[in-house]
CSV table of C-alpha atoms in Angstrom, one decimal:
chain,number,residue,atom,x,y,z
A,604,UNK,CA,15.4,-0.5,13.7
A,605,UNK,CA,14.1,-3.8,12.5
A,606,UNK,CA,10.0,-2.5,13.7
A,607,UNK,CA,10.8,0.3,11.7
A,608,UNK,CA,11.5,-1.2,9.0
A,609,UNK,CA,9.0,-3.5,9.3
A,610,UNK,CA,6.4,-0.9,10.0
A,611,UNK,CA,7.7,0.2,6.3
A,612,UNK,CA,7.1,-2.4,4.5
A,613,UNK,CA,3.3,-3.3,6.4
A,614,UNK,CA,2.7,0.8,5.1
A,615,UNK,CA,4.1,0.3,1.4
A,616,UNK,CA,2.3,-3.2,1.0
A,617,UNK,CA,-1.4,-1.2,2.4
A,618,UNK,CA,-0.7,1.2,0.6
A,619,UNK,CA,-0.7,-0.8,-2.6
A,620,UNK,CA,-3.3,-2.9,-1.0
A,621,UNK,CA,-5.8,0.1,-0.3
A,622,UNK,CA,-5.5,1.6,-4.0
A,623,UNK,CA,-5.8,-1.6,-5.9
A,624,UNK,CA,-8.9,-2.5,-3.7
A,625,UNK,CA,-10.6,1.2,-4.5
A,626,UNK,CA,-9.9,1.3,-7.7
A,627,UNK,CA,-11.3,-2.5,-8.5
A,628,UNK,CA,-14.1,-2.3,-6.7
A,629,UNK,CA,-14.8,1.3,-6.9
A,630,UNK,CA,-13.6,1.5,-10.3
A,631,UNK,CA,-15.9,-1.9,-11.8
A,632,UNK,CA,-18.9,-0.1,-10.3
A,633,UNK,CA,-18.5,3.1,-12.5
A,634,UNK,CA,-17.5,1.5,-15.2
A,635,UNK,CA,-20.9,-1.0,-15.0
A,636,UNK,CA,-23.2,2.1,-14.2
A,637,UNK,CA,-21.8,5.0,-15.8
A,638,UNK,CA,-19.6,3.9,-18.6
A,639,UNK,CA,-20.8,0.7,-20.3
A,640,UNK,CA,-24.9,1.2,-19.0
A,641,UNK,CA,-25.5,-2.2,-18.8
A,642,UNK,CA,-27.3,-2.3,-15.7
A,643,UNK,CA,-28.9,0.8,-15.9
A,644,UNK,CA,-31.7,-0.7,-18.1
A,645,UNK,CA,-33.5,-1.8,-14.8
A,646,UNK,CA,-31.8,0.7,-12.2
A,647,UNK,CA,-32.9,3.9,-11.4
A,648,UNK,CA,-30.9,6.7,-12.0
A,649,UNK,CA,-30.4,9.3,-8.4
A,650,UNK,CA,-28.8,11.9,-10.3
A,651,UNK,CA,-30.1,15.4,-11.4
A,652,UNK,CA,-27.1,16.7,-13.3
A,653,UNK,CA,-24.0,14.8,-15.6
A,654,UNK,CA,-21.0,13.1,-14.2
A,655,UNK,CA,-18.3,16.0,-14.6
A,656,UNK,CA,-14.5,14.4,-15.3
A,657,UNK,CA,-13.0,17.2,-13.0
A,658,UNK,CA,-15.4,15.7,-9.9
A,659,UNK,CA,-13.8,12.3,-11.0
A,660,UNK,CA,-9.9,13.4,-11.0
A,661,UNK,CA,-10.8,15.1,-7.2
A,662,UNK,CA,-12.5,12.3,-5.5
A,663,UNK,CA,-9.3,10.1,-6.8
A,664,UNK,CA,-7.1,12.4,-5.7
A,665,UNK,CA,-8.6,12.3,-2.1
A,666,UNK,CA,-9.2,8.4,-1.8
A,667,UNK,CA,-5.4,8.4,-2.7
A,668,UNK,CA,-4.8,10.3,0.2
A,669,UNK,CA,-7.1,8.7,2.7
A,670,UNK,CA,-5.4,5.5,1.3
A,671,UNK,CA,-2.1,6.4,2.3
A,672,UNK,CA,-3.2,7.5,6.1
A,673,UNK,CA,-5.5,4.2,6.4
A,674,UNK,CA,-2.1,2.4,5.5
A,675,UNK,CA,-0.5,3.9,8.2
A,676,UNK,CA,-3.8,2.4,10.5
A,677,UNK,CA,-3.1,-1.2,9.1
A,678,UNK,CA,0.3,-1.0,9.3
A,679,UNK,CA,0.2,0.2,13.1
A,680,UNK,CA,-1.7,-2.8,13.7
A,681,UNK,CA,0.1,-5.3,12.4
A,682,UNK,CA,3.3,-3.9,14.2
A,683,UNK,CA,1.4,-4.5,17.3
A,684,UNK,CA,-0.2,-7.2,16.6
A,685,UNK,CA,3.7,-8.9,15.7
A,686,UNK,CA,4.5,-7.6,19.2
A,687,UNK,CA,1.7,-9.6,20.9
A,688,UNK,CA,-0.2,-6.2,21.7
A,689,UNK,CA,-3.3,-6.6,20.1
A,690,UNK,CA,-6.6,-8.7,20.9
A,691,UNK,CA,-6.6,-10.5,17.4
A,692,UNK,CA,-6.4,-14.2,17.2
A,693,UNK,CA,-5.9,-16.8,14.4
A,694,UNK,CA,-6.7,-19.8,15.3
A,695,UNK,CA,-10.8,-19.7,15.3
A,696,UNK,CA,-11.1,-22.8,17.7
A,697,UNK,CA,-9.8,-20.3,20.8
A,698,UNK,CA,-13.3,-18.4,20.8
A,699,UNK,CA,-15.7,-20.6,18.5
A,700,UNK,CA,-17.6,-20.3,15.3
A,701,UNK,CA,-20.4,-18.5,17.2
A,702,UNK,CA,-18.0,-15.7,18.1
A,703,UNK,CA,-16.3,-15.1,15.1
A,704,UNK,CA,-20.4,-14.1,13.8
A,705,UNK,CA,-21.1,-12.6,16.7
A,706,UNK,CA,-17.8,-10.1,16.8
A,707,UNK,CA,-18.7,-9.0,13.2
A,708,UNK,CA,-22.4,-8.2,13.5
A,709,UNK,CA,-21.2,-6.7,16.8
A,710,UNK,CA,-18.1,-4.6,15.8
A,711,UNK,CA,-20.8,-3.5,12.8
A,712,UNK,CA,-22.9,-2.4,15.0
A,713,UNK,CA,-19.7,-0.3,17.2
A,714,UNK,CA,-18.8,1.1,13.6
A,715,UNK,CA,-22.0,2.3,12.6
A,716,UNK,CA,-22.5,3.8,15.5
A,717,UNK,CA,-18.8,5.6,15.8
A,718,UNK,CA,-19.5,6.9,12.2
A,719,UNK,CA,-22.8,8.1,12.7
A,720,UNK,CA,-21.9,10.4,15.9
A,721,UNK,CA,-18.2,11.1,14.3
A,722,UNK,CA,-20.6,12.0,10.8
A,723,UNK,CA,-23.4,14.5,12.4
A,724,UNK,CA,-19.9,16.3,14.1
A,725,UNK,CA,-18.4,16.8,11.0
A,726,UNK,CA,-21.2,18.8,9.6
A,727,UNK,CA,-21.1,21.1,12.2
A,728,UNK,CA,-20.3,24.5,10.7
A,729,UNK,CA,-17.0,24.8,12.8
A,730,UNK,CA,-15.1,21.3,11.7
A,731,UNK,CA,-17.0,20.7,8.0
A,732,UNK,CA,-14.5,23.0,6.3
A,733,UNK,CA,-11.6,21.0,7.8
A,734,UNK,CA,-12.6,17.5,7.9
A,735,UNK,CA,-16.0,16.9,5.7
A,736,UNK,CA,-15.9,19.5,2.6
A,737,UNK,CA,-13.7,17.3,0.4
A,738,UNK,CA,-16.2,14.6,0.4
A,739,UNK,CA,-19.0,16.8,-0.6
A,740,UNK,CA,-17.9,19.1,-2.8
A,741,UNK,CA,-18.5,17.0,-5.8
A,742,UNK,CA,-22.3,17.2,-5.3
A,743,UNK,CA,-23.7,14.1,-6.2
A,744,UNK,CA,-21.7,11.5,-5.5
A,745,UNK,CA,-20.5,8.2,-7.5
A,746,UNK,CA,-18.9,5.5,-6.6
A,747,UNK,CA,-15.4,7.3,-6.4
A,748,UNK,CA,-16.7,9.5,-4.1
A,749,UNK,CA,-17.2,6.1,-1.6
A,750,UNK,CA,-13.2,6.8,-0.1
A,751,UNK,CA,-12.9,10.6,-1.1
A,752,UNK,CA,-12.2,11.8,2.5
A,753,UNK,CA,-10.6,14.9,3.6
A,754,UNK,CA,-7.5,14.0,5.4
A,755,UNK,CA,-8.6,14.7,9.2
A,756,UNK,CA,-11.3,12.9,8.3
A,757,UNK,CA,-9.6,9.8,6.7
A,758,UNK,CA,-7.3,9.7,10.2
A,759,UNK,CA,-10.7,10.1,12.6
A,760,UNK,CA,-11.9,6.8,10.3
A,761,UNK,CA,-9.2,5.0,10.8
A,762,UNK,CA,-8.9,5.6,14.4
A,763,UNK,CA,-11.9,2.6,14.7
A,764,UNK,CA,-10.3,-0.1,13.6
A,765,UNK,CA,-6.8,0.8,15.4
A,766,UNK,CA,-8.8,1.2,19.0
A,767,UNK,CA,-10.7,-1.8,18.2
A,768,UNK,CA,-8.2,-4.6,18.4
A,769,UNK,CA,-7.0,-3.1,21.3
A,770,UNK,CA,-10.5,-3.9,23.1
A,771,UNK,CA,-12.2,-7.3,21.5
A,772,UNK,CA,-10.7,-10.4,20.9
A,773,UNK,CA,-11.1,-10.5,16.7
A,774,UNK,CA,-9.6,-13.5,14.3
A,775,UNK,CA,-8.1,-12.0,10.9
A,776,UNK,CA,-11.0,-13.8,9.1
A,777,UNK,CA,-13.3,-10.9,11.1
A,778,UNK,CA,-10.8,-8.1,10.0
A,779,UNK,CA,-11.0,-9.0,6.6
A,780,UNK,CA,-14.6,-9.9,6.4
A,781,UNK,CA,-15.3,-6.3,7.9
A,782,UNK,CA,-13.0,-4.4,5.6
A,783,UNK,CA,-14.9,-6.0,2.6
A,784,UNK,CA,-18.2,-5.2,3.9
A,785,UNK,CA,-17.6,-1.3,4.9
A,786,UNK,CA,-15.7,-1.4,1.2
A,787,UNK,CA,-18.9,-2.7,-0.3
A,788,UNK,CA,-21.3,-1.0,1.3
A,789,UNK,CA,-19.7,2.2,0.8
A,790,UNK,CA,-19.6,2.0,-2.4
A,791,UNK,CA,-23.5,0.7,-3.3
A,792,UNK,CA,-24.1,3.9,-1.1
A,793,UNK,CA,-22.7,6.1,-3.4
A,794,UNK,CA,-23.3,3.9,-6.4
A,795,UNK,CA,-25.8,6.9,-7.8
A,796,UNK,CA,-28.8,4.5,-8.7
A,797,UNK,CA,-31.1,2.4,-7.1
A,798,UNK,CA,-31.4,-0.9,-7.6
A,799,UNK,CA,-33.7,-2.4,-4.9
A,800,UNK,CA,-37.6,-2.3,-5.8
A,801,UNK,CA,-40.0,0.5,-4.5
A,802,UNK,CA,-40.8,-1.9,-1.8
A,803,UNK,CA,-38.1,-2.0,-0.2
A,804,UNK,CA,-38.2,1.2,2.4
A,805,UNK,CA,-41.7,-0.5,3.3
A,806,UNK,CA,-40.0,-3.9,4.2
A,807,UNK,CA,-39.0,-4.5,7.7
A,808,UNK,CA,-35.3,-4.8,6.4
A,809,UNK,CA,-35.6,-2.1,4.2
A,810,UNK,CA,-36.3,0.0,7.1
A,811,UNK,CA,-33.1,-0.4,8.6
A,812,UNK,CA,-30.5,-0.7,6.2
A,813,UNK,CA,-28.6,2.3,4.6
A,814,UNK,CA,-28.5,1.5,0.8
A,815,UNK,CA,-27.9,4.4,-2.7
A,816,UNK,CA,-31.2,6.5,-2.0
A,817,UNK,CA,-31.1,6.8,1.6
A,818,UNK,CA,-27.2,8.4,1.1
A,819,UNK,CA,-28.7,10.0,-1.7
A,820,UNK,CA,-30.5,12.2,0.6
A,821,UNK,CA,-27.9,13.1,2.8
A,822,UNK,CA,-25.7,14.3,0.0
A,823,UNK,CA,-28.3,16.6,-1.0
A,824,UNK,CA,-29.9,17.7,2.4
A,825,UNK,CA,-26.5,17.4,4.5
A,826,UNK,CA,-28.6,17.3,7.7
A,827,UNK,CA,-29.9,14.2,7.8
A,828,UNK,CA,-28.9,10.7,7.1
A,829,UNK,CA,-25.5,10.4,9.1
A,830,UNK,CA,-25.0,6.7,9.3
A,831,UNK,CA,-23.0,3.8,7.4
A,832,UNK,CA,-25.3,0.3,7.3
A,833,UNK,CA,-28.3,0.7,9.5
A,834,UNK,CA,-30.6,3.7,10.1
A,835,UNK,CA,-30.8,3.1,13.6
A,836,UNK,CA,-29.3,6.2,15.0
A,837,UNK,CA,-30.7,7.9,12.7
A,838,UNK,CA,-34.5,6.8,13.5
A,839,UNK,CA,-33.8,7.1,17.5
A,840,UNK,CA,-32.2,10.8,17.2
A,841,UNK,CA,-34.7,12.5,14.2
A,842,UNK,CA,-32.3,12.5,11.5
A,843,UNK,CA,-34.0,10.4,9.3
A,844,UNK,CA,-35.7,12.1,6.6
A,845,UNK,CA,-39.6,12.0,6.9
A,846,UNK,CA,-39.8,12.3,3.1
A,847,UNK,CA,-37.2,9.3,2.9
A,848,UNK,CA,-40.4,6.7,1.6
A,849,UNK,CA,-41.7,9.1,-0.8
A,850,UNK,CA,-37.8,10.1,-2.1
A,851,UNK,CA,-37.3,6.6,-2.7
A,852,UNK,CA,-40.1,6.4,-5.4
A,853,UNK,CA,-38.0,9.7,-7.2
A,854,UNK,CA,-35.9,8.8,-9.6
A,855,UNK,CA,-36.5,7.2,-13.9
A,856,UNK,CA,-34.9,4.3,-15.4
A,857,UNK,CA,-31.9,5.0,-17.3
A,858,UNK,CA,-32.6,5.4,-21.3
């Protein structure tokens, strides 16, 4: 009785957690780019067609949802992380500084390449209806869009983090520090503008991180462009756009 009342209260408190996080974060972001303009002097605008409200109130609706089941993922952990189950540590002596780096480029690296392959399935004309339409039927996307996932989707995310500290030995400081980033990033993906120069796809960093245009693409093409931070997988398998350099030049400054 006492887990399950525990597990309760982890749920209600990631729950709460989850929302205020997306709607800070995601909500800040909007409200810089698309409600106050004040960045968009030197940004460049990805978008072909208005902001509708009603493409707003659905992507909320969804990120609500997904919130709720990725509470149920945080809250799974932490029961079994109270039960001594999991690998996650605290005290970052037991492993070193140079682990604690090391386990979050490398868990990066295991979720990028869990989302790309997970991604590419989803758009396979037998699952996309159930576990990918939601996040695309908005069209372009924004930054509410960045957590809008159909529910099967939402519980095949989750799935990561949940196997995850069952297999590598992670402090909390990791956790959080990977939670932020996938938040962030997810968010400047579907941010709608660009805000790096016209260099950047040219640069030898630029030619491996995800950023607003290369998602851009995706959400317009659907076949290409399947991974979260790098475009590794997508280089090594042909689903990186050949036209990415040239799309990355499209777009005008906001008036």
């Amino acid at each position: 009785m006492l887990i399950l009342d525990k597990f309760g209260f982890y749920w209600a408190a990631f729950v709460g957690i989850i929302i205020v996080r997306y709607f800070l974060i995601a909500g800040t972001a909007y409200w810089l780019f698309y409600s106050l303009d004040i960045l968009c002097a030197w940004a460049r605008s990805l978008r072909t067609r208005p902001v509708l409200k009603k493409a707003i109130q659905q992507d909320v609706e969804l990120s609500i949802i997904s919130a709720i089941i990725f509470a149920l993922s945080a809250a799974l952990i932490m029961s079994a992380y109270d039960s001594g189950m999991t690998q996650i540590y605290s005290a970052i002596e037991h492993y070193g500084k140079g682990y604690l780096v090391g386990s979050f480029l490398g868990v990066l690296f295991l979720q990028d390449t869990y989302f790309y392959f997970v991604h590419r399935a989803f758009h396979h004309s037998v699952l996309f209806k159930w576990f990918h339409w939601g996040h695309h039927r908005t069209g372009e996307p924004t930054p509410w869009t960045s957590f809008a996932f159909d529910p099967l989707e939402a519980l095949v995310q989750a799935l990561f983090l949940v196997g995850i500290v069952f297999l590598l030995p992670l402090h909390f400081v990791t956790l959080i520090a990977l939670l932020l980033t996938m938040t962030l990033w997810t968010v400047w993906n579907h941010l709608g503008f660009e805000l790096l120069p016209k260099s950047f796809p040219h640069h030898w960093l630029g030619r491996w991180l995800i950023g607003p245009t290369h998602h851009a693409i995706h959400h317009r093409k659907y076949r290409v462009h399947y991974g979260l931070y790098f475009t590794f997988w997508d280089r090594f398998l042909n689903t990186h756009d050949p036209n990415y350099e040239k799309e990355f030049f499209v777009g005008s400054r906001a008036e």
